Short mmCIF file of C-alpha atoms and ligand atoms in Angstrom, two decimals:
data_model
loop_
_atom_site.label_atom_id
_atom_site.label_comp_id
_atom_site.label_asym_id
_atom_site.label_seq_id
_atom_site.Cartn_x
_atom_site.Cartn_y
_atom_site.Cartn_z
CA UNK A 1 0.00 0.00 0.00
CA UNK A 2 1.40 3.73 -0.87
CA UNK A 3 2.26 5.56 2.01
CA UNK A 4 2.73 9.01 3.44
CA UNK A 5 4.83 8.89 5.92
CA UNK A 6 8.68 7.90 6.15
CA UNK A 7 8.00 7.30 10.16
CA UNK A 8 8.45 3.26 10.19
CA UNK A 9 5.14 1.50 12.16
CA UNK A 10 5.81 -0.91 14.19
CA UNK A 11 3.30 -3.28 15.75
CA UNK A 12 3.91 -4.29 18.92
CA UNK A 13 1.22 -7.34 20.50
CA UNK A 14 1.29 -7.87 24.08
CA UNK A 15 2.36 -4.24 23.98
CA UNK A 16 0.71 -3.31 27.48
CA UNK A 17 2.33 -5.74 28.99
CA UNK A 18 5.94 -6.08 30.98
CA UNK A 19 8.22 -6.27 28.39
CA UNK A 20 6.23 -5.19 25.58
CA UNK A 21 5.61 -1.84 27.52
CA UNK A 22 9.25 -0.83 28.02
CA UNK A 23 9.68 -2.30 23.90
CA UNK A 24 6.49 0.59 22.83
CA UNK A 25 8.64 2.99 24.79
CA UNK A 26 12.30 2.61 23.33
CA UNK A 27 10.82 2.51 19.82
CA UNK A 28 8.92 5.70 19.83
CA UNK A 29 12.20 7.17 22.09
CA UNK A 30 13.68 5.55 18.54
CA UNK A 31 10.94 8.12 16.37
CA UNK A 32 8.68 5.19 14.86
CA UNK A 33 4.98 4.84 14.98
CA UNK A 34 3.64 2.49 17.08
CA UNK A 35 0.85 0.19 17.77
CA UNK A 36 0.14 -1.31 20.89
CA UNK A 37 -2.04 -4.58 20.64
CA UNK A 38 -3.54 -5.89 23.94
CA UNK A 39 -6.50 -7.94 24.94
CA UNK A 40 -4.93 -6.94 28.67
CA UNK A 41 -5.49 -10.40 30.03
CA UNK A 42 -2.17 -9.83 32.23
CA UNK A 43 -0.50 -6.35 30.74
CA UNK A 44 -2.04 -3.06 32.29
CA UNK A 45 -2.97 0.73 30.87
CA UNK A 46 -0.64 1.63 34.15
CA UNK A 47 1.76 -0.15 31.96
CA UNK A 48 1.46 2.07 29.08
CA UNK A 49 0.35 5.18 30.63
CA UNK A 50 3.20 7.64 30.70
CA UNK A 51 2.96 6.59 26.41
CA UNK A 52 -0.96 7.27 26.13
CA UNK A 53 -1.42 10.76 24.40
CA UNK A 54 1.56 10.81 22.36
CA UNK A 55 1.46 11.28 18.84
CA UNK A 56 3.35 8.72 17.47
CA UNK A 57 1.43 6.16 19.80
CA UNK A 58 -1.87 4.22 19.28
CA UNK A 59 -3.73 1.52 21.49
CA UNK A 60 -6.12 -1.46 19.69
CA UNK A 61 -7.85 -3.58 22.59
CA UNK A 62 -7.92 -6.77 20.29
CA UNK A 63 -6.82 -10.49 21.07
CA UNK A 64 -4.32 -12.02 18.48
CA UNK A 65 -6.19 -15.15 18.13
CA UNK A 66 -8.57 -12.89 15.59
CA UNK A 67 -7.73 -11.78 12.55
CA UNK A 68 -6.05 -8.19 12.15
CA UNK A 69 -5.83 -6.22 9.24
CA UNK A 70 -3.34 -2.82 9.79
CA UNK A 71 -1.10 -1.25 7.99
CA UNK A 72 2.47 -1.66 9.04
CA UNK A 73 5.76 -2.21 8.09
CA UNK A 74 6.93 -4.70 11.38
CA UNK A 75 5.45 -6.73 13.91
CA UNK A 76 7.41 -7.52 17.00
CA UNK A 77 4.87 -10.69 18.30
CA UNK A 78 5.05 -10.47 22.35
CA UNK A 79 1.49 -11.49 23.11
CA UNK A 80 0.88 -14.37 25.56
CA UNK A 81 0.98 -14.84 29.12
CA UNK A 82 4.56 -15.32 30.38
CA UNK A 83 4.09 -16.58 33.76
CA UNK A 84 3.25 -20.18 35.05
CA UNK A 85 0.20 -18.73 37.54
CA UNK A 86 -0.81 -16.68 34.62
CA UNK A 87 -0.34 -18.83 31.22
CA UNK A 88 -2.15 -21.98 33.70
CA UNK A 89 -5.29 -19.83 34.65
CA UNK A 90 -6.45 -20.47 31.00
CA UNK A 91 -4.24 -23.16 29.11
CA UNK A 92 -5.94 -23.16 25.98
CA UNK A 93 -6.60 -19.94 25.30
CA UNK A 94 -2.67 -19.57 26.11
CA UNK A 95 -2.07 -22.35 23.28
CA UNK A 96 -4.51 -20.57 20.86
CA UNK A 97 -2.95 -17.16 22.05
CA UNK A 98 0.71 -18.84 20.59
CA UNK A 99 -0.44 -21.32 17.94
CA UNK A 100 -3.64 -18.94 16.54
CA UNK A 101 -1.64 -15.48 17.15
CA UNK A 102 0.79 -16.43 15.13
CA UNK A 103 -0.82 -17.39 12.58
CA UNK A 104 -2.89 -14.67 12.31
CA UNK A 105 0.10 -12.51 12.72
CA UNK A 106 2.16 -14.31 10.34
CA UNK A 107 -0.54 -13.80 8.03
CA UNK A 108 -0.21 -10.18 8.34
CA UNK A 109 2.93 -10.03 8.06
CA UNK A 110 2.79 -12.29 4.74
CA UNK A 111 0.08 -10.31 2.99
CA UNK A 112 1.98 -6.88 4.11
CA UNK A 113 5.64 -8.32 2.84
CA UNK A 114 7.24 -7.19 6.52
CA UNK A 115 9.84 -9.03 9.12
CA UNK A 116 8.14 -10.03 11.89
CA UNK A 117 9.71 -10.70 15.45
CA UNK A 118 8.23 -13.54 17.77
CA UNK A 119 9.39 -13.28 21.55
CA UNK A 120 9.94 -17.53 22.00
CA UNK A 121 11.18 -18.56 25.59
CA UNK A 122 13.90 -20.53 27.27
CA UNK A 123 11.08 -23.08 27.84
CA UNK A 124 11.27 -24.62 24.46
CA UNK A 125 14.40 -26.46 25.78
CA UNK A 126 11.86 -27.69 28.71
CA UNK A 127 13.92 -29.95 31.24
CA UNK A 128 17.37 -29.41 29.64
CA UNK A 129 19.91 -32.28 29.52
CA UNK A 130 22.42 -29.63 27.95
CA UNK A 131 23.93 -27.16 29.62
CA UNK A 132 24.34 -24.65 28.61
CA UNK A 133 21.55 -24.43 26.03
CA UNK A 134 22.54 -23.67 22.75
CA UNK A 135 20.11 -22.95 19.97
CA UNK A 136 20.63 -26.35 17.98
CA UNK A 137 19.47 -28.26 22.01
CA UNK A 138 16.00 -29.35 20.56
CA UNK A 139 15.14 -29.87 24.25
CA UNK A 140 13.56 -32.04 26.74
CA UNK A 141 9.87 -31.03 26.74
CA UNK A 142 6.81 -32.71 28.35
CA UNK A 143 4.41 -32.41 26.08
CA UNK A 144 1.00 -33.40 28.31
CA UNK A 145 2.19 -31.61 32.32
CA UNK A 146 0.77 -28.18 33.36
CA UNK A 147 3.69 -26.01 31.66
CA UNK A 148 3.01 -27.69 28.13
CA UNK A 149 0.15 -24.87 27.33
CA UNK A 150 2.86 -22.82 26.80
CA UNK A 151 6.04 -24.61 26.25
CA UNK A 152 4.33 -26.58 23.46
CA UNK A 153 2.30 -23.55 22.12
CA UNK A 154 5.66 -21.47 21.69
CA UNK A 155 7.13 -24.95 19.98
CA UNK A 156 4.58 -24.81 17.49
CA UNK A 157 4.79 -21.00 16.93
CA UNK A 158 8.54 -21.28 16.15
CA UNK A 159 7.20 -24.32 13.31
CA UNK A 160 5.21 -21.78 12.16
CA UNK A 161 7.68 -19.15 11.70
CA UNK A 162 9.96 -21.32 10.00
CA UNK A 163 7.07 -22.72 7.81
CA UNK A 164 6.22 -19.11 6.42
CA UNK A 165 9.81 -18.52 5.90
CA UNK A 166 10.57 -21.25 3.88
CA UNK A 167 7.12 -21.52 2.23
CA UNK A 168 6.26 -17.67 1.88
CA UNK A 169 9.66 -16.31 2.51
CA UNK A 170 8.59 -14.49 5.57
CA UNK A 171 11.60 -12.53 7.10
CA UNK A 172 11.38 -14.09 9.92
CA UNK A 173 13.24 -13.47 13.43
CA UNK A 174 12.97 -15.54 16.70
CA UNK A 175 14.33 -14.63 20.08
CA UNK A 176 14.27 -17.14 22.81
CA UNK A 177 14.19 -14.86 25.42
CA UNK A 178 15.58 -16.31 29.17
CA UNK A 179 14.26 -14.94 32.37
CA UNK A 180 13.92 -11.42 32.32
CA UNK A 181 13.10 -9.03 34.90
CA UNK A 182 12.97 -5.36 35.82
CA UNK A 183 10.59 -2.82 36.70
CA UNK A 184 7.02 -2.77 35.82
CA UNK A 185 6.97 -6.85 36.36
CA UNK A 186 3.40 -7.86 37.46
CA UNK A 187 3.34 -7.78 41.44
CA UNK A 188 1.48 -11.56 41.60
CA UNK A 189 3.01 -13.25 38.33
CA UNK A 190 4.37 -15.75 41.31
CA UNK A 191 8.28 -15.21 39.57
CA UNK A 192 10.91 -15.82 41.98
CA UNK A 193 12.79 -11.67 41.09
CA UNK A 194 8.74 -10.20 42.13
CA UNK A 195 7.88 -12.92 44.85
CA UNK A 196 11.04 -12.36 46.77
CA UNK A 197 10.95 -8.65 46.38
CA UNK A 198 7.28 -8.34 47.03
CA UNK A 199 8.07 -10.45 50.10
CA UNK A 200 10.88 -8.64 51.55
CA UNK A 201 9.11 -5.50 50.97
CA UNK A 202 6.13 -6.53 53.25
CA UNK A 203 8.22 -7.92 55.36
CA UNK A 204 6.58 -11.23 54.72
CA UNK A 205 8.48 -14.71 54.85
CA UNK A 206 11.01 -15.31 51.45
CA UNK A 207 9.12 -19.02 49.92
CA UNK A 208 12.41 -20.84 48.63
CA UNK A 209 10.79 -23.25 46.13
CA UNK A 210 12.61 -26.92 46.37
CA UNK A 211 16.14 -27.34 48.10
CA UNK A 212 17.17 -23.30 45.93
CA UNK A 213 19.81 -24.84 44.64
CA UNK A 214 18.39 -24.77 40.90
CA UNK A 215 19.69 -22.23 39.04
CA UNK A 216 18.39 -19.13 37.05
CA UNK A 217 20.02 -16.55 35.04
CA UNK A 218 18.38 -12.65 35.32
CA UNK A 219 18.76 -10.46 32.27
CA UNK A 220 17.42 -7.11 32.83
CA UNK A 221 15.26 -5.45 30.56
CA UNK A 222 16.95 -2.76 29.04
CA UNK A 223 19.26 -5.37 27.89
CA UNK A 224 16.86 -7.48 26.79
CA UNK A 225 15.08 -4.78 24.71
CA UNK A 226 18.41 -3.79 23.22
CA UNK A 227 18.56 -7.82 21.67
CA UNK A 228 14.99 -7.77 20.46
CA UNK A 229 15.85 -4.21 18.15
CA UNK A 230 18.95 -5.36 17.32
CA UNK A 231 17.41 -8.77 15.68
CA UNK A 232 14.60 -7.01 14.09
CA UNK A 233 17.05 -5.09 12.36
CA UNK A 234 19.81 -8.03 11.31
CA UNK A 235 20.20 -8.80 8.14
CA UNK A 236 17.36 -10.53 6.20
CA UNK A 237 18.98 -14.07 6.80
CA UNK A 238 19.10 -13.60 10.44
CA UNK A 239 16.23 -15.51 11.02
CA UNK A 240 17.16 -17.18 14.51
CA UNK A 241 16.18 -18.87 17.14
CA UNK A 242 18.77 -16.84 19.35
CA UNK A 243 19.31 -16.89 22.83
CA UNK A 244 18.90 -14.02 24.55
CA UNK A 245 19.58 -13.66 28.29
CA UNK A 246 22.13 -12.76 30.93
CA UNK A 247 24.73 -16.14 31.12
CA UNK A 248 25.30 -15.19 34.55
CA UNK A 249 23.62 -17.64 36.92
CA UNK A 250 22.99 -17.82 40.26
CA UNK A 251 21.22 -20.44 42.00
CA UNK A 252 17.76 -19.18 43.55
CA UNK A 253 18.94 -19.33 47.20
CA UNK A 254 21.56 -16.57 45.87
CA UNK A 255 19.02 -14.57 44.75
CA UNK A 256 17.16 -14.53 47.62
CA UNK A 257 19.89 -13.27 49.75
CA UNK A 258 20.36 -10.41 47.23
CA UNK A 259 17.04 -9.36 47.76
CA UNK A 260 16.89 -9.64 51.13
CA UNK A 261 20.69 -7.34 51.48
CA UNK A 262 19.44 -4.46 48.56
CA UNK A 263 16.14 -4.04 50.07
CA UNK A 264 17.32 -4.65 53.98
CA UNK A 265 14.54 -6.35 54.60
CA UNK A 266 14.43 -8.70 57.94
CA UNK A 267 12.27 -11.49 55.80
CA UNK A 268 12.83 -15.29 57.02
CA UNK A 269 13.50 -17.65 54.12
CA UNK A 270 11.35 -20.46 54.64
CA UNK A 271 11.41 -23.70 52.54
CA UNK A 272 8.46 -25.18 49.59
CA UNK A 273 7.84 -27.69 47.96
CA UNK A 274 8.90 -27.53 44.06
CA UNK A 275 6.87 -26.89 41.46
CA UNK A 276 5.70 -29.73 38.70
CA UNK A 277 8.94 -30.04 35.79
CA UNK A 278 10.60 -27.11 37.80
CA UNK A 279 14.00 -26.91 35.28
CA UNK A 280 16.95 -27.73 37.69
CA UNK A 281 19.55 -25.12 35.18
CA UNK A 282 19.14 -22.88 33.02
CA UNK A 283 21.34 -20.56 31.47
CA UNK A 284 21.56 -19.60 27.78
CA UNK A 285 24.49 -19.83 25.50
CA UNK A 286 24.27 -16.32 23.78
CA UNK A 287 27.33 -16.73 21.48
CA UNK A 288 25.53 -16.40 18.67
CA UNK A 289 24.02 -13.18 19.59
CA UNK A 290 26.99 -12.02 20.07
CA UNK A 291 28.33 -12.97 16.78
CA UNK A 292 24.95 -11.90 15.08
CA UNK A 293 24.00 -9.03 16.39
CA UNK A 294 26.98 -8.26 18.66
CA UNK A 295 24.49 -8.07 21.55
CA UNK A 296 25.50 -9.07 25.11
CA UNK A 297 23.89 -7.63 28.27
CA UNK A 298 26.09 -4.81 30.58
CA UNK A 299 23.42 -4.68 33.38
CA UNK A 300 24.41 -7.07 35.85
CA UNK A 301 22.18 -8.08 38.73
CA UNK A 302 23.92 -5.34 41.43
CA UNK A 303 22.33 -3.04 38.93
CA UNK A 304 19.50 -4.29 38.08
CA UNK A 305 18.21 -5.45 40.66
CA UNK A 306 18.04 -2.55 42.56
CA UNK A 307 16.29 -0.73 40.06
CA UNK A 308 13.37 -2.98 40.08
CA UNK A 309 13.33 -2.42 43.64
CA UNK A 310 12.47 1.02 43.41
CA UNK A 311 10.09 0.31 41.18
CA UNK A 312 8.40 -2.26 43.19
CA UNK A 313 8.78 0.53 46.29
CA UNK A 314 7.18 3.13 44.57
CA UNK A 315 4.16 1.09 43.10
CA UNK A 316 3.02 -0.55 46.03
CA UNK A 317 4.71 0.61 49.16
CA UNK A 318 4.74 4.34 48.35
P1 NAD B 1 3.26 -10.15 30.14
O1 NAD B 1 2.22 -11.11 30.62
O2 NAD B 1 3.57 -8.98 30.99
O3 NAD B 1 2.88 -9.62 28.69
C1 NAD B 1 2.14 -10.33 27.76
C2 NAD B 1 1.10 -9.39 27.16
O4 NAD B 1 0.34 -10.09 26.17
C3 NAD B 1 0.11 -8.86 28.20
O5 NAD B 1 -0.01 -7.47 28.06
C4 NAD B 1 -1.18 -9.59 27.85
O6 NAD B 1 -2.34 -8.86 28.23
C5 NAD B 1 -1.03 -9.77 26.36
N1 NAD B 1 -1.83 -10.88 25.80
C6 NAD B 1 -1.95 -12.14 26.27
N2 NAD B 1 -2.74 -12.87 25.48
C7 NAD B 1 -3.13 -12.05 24.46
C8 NAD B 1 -3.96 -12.21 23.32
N3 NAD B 1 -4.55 -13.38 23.06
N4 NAD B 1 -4.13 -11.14 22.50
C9 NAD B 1 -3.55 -9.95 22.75
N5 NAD B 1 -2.76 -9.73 23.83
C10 NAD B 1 -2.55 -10.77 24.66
O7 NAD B 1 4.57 -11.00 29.84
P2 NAD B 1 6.02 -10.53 29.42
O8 NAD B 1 6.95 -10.98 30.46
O9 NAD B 1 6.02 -9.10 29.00
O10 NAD B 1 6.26 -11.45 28.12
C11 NAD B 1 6.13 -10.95 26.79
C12 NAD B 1 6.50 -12.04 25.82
O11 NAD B 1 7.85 -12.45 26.03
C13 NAD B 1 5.64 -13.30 25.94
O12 NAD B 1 5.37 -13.79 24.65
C14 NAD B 1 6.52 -14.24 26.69
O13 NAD B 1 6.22 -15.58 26.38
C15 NAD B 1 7.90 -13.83 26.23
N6 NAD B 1 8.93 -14.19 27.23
C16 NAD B 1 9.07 -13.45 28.38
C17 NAD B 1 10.04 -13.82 29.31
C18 NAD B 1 10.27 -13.05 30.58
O14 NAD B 1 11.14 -13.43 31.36
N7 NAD B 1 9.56 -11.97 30.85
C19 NAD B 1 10.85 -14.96 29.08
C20 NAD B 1 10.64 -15.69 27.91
C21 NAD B 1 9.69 -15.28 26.99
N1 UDP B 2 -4.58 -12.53 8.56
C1 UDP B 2 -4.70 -11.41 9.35
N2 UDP B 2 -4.37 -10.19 8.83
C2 UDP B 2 -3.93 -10.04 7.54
C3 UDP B 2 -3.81 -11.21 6.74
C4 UDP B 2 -4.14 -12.43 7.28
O1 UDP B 2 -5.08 -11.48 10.51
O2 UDP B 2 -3.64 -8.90 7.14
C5 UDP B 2 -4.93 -13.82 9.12
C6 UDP B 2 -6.05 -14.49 8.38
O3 UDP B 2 -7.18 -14.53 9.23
C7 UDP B 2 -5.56 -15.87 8.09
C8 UDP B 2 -4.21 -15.99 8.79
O4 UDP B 2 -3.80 -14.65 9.01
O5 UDP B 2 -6.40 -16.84 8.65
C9 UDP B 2 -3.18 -16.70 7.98
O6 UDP B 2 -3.03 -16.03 6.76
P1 UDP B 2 -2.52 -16.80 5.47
O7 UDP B 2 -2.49 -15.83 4.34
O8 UDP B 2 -1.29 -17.54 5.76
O9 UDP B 2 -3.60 -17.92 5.30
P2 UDP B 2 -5.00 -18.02 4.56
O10 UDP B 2 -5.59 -16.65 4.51
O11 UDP B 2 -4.64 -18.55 3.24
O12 UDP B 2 -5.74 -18.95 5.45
N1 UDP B 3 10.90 -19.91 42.87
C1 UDP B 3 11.07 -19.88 44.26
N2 UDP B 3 10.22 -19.11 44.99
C2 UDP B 3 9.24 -18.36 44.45
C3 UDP B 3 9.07 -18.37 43.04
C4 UDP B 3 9.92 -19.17 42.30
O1 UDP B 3 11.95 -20.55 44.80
O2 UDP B 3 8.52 -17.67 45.20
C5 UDP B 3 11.82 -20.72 42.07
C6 UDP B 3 11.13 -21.66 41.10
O3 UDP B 3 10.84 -22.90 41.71
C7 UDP B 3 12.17 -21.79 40.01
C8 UDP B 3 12.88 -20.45 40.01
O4 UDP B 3 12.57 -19.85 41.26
O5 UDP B 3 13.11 -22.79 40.33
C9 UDP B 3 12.44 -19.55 38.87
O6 UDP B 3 11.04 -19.52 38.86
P1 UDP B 3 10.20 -18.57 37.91
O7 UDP B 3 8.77 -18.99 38.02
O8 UDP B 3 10.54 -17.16 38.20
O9 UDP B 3 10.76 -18.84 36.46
P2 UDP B 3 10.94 -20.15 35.56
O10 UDP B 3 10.75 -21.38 36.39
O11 UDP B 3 9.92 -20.01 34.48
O12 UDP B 3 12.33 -20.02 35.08
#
């Protein structure tokens, strides 16, 4: 279709939500158009509010598993629940949000000619017998337990992007995206970076999942946002999957010590039982992002992590 303007659009889905919100942000901050696509099943307007009146910036209440028809010229595909309390409320509207939003957007994006982003997760390596996970692990999924909603719904999205690309020649890009955390994370998502700090904050007891000797690895969101831009705009035969993450792990019971010194909170750490297919490791391989993009995160945890505290303070203990 002709256009006007030189401003590129971008569509963003899942845009009210945690990440999605700070992506909306840092690509208007970048002078494109954008369009924020929510159903706001878990993402907020407080998410997007310092963004609504701007002129550059547009909000469609519409869930991905309908059709869309728009006019722009990339889609950065972020909708779906991220969290196990939140992608479990509803499992198969969280497998129709993955399998049936990307098809729909993948759609778009075919009948518009555009690269099209989808945020895929860590959890596609499920389990992992590798360590650490590179992107040619095909992993260690269950395909029938609680989690498989949306492990398996973001395998078959990934099929699908790789489907369009070879059949349609979609450009296609797909970030696996490890945990991520950082301010304007949902209070109650039940994630071990807002339970603890939620929980020290209140002064409530620390719940140590297990023996808290798995291990995570944190990347903070402005790092995390930096990947997804820099993907988008890699060459055309980028297409992915890529890791992206912070390699630097910690095991949980780590963690929840560093809460507990940057917020000075006198919180007991008290012991629970572990979740269903809880994933002993996990830390991503990002060499090839750093080859590909030359991406690698600089915020380490020190950092980060008190940042999100402030956030946290100021939301709900103002
Ligand atoms: P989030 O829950 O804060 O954001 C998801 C957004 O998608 C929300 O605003 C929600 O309302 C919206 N949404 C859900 N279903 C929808 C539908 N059917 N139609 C339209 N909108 C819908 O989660 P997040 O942490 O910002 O995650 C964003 C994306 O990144 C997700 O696809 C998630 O799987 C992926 N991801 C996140 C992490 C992480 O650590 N945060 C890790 C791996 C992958
Ligand atoms: N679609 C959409 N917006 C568009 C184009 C397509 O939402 O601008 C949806 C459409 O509903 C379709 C899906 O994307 O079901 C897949 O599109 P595709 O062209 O691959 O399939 P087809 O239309 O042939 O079923
Ligand atoms: N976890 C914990 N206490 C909590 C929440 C989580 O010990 O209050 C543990 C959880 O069992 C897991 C790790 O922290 O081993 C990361 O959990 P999260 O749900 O944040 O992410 P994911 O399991 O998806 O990586």
């Amino acid at each position: 279709m002709p256009r006007y303007s030189l401003q590129k659009r971008s569509l963003v889905t899942g845009g009210a939500g945690f990440l999605g919100s700070h992506l909306c942000e840092r690509l208007l901050a970048m002078g494109n158009e954008v369009i924020c696509v929510d159903n706001f099943f878990t993402g907020t307007r407080r998410n997007i509010e310092h963004l609504i009146g701007h002129q550059r910036f547009e909000i469609l209440r519409h869930d991905v598993t309908f059709p869309l028809y728009v006019e722009v010229d990339e889609i950065y595909n972020l909708a779906c629940p991220a969290s196990p309390i939140h992608y479990q409320f509803d499992p198969v509207q969280t497998t129709k949000t993955s399998v049936s939003g990307a098809i729909n957007m993948l759609g778009l994006a075919k009948r518009l000619r555009i690269p099209i982003l989808q945020a895929s997760t860590s959890e596609v390596y499920g389990n992992p017998t590798v360590h650490p996970q590179t992107e040619d692990y095909w992993g260690n999924v269950n395909p029938i337990g609680p989690r498989s909603c949306y492990d398996e719904g973001k395998r078959c999205a990934e099929t699908l992007f790789f489907d369009y690309h070879r059949q349609h020649q979609i450009r296609i890009k797909v970030a696996r995206i490890f945990n991520t955390y950082g301010p304007r994370m949902h209070p109650r998502d039940g994630r071990v970076v807002s339970n603890f700090i939620m929980q020290a904050l209140a002064g409530e007891d620390i719940t140590l999942y297990g023996d808290g000797r798995q291990t995570r690895s944190f990347c903070f969101v402005d790092d995390l946002i930096d990947g997804l831009i820099k993907l988008m705009n890699s060459a055309d035969e980028v297409t992915g999957p890529v890791n992206l993450g912070n390699p630097e792990e910690f095991s949980i019971a780590e963690l929840a010590d560093l809460v507990l010194q940057a917020t000075g909170s006198k919180s007991r750490i008290v012991f629970a039982p572990s979740p269903v297919d809880d994933p002993r490791q996990r830390r991503p391989d990002v060499t090839l992002a750093r080859t590909l993009l030359g991406w690698e995160p600089v915020v380490p945890l020190a950092i980060g992590l008190p940042r999100t505290i402030a956030d946290f303070r100021s939301r709900f203990f103002a």
